XYZ file of C-alpha atoms in Angstrom:
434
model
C 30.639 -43.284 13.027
C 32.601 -43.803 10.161
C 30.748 -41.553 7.908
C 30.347 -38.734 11.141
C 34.277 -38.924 11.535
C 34.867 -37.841 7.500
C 33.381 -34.579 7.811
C 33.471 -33.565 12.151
C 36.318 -33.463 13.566
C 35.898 -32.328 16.580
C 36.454 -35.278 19.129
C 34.258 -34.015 21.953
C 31.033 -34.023 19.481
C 32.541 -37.608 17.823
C 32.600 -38.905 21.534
C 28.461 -37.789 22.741
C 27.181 -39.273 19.486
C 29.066 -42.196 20.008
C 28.164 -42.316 23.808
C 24.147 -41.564 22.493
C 24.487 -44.614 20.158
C 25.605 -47.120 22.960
C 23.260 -45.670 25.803
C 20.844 -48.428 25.365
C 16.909 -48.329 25.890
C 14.605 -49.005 28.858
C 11.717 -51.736 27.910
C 9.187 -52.682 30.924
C 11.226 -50.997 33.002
C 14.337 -53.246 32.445
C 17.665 -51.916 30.568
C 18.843 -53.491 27.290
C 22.173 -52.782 25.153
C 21.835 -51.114 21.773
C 23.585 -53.883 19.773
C 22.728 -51.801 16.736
C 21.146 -48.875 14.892
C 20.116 -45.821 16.626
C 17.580 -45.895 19.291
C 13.692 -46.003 18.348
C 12.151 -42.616 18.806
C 15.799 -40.912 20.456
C 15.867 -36.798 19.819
C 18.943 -37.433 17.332
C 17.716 -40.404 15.628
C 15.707 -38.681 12.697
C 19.215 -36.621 11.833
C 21.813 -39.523 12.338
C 18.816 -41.254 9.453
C 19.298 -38.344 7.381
C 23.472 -38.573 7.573
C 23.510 -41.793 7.319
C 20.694 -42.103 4.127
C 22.969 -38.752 2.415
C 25.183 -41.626 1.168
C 22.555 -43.072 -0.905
C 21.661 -39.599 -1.779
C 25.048 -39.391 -2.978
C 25.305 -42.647 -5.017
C 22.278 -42.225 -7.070
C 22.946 -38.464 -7.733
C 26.802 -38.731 -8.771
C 26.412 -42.227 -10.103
C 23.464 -43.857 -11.293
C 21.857 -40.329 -12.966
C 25.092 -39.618 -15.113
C 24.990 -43.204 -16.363
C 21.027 -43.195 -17.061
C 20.426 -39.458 -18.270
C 21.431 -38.750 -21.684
C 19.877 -37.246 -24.872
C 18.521 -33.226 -25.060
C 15.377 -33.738 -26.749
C 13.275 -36.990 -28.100
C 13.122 -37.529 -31.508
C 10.672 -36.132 -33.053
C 7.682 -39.176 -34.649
C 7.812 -39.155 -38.290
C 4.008 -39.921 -38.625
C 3.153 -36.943 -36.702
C 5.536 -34.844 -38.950
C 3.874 -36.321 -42.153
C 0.363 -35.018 -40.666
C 1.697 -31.683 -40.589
C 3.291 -31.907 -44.174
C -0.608 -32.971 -45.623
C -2.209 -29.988 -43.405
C 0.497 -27.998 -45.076
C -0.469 -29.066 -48.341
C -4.241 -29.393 -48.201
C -4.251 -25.134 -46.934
C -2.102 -24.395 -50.173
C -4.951 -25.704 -52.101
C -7.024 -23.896 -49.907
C -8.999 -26.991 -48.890
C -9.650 -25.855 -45.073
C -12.001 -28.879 -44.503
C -9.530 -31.427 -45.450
C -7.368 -29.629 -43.206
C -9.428 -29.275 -40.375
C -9.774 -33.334 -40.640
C -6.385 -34.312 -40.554
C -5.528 -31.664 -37.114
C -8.138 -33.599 -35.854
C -5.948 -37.069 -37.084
C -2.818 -35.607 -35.619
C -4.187 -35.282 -32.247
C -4.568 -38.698 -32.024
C -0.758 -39.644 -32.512
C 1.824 -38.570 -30.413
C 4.537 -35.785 -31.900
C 7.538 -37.395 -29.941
C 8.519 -41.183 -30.027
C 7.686 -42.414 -27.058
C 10.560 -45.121 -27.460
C 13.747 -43.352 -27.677
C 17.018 -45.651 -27.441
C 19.179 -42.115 -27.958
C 16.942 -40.082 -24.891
C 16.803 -41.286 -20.598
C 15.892 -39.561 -17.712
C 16.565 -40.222 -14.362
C 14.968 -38.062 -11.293
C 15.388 -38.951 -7.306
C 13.687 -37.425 -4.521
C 14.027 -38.803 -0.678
C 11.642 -38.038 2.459
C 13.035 -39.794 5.578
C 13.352 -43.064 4.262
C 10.682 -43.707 1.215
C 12.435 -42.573 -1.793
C 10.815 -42.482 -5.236
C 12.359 -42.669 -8.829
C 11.381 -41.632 -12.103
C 12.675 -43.102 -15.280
C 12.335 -42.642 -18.733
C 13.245 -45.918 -20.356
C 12.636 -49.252 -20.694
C 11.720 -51.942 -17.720
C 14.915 -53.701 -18.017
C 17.282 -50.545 -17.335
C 14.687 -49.905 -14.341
C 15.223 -53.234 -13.044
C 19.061 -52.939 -13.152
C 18.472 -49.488 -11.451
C 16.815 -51.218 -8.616
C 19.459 -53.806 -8.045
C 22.187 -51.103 -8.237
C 20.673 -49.354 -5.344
C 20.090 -52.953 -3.708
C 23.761 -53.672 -4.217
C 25.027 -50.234 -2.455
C 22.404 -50.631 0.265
C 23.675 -54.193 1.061
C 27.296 -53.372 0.970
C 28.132 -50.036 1.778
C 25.011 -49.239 4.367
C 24.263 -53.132 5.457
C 20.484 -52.128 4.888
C 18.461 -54.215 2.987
C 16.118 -53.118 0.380
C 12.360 -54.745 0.927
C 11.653 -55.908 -2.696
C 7.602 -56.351 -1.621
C 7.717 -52.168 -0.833
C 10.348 -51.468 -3.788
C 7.622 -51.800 -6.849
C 8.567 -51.017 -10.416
C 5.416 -49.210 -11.784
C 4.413 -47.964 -15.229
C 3.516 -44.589 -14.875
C 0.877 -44.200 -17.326
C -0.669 -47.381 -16.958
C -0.741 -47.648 -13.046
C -0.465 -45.127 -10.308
C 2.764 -45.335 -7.806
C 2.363 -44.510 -3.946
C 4.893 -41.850 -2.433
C 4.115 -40.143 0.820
C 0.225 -40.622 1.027
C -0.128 -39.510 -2.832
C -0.773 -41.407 -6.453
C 1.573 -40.324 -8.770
C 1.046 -40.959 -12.166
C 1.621 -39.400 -15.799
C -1.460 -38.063 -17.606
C -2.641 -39.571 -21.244
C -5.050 -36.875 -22.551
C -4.986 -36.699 -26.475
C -8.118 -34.507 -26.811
C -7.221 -32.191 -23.918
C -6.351 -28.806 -25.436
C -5.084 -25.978 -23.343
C -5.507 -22.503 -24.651
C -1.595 -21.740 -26.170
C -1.789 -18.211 -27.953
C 1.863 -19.490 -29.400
C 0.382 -22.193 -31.342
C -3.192 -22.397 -33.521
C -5.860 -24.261 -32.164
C -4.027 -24.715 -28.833
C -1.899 -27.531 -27.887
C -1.714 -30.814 -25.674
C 0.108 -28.916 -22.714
C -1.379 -31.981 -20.161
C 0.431 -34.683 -22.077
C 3.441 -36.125 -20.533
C 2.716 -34.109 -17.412
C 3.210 -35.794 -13.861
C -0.069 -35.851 -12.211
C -0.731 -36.094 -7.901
C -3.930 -38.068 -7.083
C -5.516 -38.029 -3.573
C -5.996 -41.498 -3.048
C -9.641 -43.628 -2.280
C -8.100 -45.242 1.008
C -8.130 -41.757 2.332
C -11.877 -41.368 2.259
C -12.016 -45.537 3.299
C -9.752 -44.445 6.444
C -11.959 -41.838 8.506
C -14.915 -43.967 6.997
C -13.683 -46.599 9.676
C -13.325 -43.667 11.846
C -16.228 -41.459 11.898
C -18.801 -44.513 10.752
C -20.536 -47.533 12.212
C -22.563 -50.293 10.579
C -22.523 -48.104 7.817
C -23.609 -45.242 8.976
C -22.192 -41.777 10.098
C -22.062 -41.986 14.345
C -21.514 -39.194 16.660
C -18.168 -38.771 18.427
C -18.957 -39.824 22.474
C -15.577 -38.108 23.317
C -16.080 -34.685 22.364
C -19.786 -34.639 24.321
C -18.267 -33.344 27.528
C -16.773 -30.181 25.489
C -18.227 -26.892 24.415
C -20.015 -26.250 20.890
C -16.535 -24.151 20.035
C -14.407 -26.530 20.597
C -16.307 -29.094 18.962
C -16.614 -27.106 16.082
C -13.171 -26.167 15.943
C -11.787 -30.158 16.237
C -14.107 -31.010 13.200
C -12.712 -27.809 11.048
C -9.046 -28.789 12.376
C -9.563 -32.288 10.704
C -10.839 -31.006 7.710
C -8.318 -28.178 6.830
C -5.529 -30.968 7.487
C -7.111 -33.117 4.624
C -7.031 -30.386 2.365
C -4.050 -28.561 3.022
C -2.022 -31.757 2.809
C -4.005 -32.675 -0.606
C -4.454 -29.072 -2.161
C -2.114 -30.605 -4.570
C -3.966 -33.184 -6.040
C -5.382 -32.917 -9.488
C -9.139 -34.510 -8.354
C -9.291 -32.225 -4.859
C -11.478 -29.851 -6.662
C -14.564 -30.749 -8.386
C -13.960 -34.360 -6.956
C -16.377 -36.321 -5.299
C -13.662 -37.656 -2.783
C -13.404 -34.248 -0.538
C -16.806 -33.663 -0.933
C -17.992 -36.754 0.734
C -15.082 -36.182 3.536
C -16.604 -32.917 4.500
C -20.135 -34.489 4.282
C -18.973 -37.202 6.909
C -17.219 -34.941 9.274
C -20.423 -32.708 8.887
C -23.008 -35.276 9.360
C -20.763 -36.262 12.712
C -20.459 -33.116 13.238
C -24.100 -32.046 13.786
C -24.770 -35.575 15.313
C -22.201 -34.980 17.838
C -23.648 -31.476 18.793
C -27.651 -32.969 18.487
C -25.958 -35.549 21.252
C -24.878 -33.069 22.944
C -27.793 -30.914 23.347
C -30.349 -33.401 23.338
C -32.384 -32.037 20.262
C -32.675 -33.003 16.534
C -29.685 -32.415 14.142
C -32.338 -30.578 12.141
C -32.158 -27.778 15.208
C -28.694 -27.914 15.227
C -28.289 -26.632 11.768
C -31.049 -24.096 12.335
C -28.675 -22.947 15.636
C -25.431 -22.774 13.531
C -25.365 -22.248 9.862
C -23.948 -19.155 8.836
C -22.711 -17.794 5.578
C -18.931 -17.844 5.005
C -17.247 -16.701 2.310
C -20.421 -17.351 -0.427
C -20.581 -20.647 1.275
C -22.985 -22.205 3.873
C -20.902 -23.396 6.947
C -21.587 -23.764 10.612
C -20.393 -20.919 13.066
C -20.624 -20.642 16.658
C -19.614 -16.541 17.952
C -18.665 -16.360 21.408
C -18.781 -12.547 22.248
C -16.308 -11.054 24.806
C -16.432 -7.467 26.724
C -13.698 -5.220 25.299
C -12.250 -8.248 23.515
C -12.561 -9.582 20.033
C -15.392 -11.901 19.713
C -14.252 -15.722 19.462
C -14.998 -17.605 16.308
C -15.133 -21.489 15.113
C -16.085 -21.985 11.921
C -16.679 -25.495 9.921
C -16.568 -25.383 6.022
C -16.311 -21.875 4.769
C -13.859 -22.243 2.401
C -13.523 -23.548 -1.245
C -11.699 -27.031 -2.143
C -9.559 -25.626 -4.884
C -6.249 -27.239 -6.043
C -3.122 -25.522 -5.349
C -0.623 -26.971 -7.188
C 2.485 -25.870 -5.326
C 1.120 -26.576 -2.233
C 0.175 -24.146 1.110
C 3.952 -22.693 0.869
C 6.562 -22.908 3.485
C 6.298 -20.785 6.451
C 9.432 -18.437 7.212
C 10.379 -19.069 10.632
C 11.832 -15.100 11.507
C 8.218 -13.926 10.305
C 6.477 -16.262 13.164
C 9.156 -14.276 15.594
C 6.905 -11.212 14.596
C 4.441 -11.969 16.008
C 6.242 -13.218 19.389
C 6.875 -10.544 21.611
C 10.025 -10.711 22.754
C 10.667 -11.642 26.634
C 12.518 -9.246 29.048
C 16.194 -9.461 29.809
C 14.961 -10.240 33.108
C 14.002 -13.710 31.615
C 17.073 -15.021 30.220
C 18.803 -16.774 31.720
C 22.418 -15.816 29.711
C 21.796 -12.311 30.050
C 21.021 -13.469 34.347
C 24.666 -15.058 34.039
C 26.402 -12.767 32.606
C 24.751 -10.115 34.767
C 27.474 -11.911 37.683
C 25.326 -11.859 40.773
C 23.414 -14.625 42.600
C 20.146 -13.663 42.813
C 19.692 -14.671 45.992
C 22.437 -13.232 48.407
C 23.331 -10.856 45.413
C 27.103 -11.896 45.804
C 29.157 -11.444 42.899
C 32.364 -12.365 41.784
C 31.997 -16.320 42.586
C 31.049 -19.721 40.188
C 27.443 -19.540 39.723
C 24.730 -22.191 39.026
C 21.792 -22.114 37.242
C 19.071 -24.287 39.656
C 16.359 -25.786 37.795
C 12.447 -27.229 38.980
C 10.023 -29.473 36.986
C 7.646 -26.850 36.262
C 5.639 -23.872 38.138
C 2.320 -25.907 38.608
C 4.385 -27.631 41.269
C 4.438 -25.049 43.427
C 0.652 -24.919 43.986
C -0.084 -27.980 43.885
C -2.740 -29.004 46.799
C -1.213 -31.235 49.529
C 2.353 -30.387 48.791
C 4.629 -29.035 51.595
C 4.776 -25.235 52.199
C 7.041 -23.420 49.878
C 10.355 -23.004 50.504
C 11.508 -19.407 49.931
C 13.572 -19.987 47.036
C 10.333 -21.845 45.604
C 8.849 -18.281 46.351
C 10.521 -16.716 44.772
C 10.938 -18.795 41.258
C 6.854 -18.652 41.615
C 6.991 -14.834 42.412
C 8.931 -14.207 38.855
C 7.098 -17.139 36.919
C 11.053 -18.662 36.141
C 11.520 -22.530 36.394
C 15.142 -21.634 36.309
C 17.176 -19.250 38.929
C 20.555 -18.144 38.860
C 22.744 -18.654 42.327
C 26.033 -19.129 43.543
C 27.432 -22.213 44.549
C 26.623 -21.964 48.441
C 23.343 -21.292 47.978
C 22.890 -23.802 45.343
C 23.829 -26.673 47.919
C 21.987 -25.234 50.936
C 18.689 -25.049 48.409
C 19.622 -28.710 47.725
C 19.914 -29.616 51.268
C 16.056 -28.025 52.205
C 18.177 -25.542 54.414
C 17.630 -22.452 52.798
C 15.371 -19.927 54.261
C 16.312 -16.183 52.733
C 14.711 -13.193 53.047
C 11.237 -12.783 51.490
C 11.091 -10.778 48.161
């Protein structure tokens, strides 16, 4: 509240956080105080995280990266330097083969030294509340980095930082976990990239962070889609049609990839090739299952070229309509490396077509009038229901005529005045049909 009260000030909004914060859960249907925190799984709990985790944000960018980022460049290595002086010297003597061999030396040593006392780097980046930093420097300034943050957790935030999750990792040795990727920096001496600014290309991949999709992904929905070992069918999806069958698999698929299009091995990698074999091979059981035939007649039924690619398509045709399609596969595992994009939300609101006045329910109040007795000029309400299924539901009581209304204009929300608001409540209302 402290940190809420420094930047609103307005009491009214202080006061419902404050009131949200002591409300207190229901466990086994029996009430409990909130002693502390925020509650488990409340709507505002994910943003009070984020205000209250902006003060670490805060610390480490105004503090702790000023004090461990200095230096422009690295210093340059003087062995590498003293390669290019020889090639220098062996192509003014016109001695191209002793030249050639010593580029071919050079690539083996590093041009920058890797152990810079003058150069240090410092990045953050925070999702919820896993946070990841990288460092250039040695372990022991990494360590004290780590107890710094301890320190401000424990004191200013009275969080405690789990040293078992909170793992000091060497980057090109080892591979640190952030957010379901393997993050590591790439060693590739002999890797040349095709540089027009420089002769015989240059080590671009060098020093370059890499993203890995991880093995436990593929060990995951191998627990999931197989038994004993082998691929099994999926018992829950029998009951549903071949489309929607198909279209679950292909969901499950495109989620793997679009969250991994970053990773360096998602193309060419045997990792997302044997996920879409699995999901296939379940796939087709699923549907054989299903049908009662031989997964063999199954991909006779269904496979379809997509794309350049063989995938399995079901078309469900429709009169004067657009013919229904579920495809699984059909599309390339290629890396993307920044990612599917964002979407803008205003361009999803082109697509929405926009409701009638009729339907909303500020432009009903400010219209005046109860929509009811059509009386204007007096307080009105707006009365709400659970939802319109209610209204038909076999076995209920017969509709009031409010309810007929609400059901008549597809609302779960209806603007009246106060009179009729409490006669509605009191099951006495009984208006003129509409």
């Amino acid at each position: 509240m402290k940190i809420i009260t420094r930047d609103i000030h307005d009491g009214r909004m202080v006061e419902l956080i404050r009131g949200l914060l002591k409300a207190g859960y229901m466990e086994d249907w029996r009430y409990h105080d909130t002693l502390s925190g925020s509650p488990q799984g409340g709507i505002i709990s994910p943003l009070l995280a984020n205000i209250y985790l902006n003060e670490l944000d805060r610390y480490v960018e105004d503090t702790l990266i000023p004090a461990y980022t200095r230096g422009k460049w690295r210093k340059g290595n003087p062995v590498y330097t003293r390669y290019g002086s020889m090639i220098a010297a062996a192509e003014k003597r016109d001695d191209l083969v002793e030249a050639s061999r010593l580029r071919r030396e050079r690539r083996k040593v590093i041009s920058k030294q890797p152990v810079d006392p003058s150069y240090r780097r410092l990045r953050y980046i925070r999702y919820a509340d896993d946070f990841l930093l990288g460092f250039v420097g040695p372990r022991c300034e990494a360590e004290e980095i780590r107890q710094q943050i301890g320190d401000f957790l424990r004191d200013n935030l009275k969080l405690t930082l789990s040293p078992e999750k909170t793992l000091i990792t060497h980057a090109s040795d080892d591979k640190a976990k952030y957010l379901g990727y393997e993050i590591s920096v790439t060693r590739e001496e002999n890797l040349i990239s095709d540089d027009p600014r420089t002769e015989g290309g240059r080590r671009a991949t060098n020093g370059r962070i890499a993203l890995w999709m991880p093995r436990k992904v593929v060990l995951k929905y191998r627990e999931r889609y197989c038994s004993n070992g082998k691929v099994r069918h999926r018992t829950d999806l029998i009951s549903e049609t071949d489309y929607t069958i198909i279209q679950r698999y292909q969901g499950i698929l495109q989620g793997i990839y679009n969250y991994y299009c970053m990773a360096i091995n998602v193309s060419g990698d045997k990792r997302m090739n044997h996920l879409k074999w699995m999901l296939e091979f379940s796939l087709t059981k699923t549907l054989a299952r299903k049908f009662q035939c031989k997964v063999s007649d199954i991909y006779k039924r269904y496979t379809a070229e997509v794309n350049g690619l063989k995938a399995l398509q079901v078309v469900i045709e429709r009169p004067k309509k657009a013919p229904l399609v579920a495809t699984f596969g059909g599309f390339r595992f290629e890396r993307i490396p920044g990612g599917m994009g964002v979407v803008d939300f205003w361009d999803l609101l082109a697509w929405v077509k926009p409701a009638s006045k009729r339907s909303e329910v500020v432009q009903r109040l400010l219209a005046g009038k109860c929509e009811l007795c059509e009386v204007e000029g007096v307080p009105l309400n707006v009365h709400h229901i659970r939802k319109l299924a209610d209204l038909d539901r076999p076995g209920r009581r017969p509709k009031a005529e409010w309810e007929r209304r609400m059901s008549a204009r597809k609302r779960k929300t209806l603007v009246v005045c106060e009179d009729c608001h409490r006669t509605i409540h009191g099951g006495r209302y009984d208006g003129s049909k509409l």
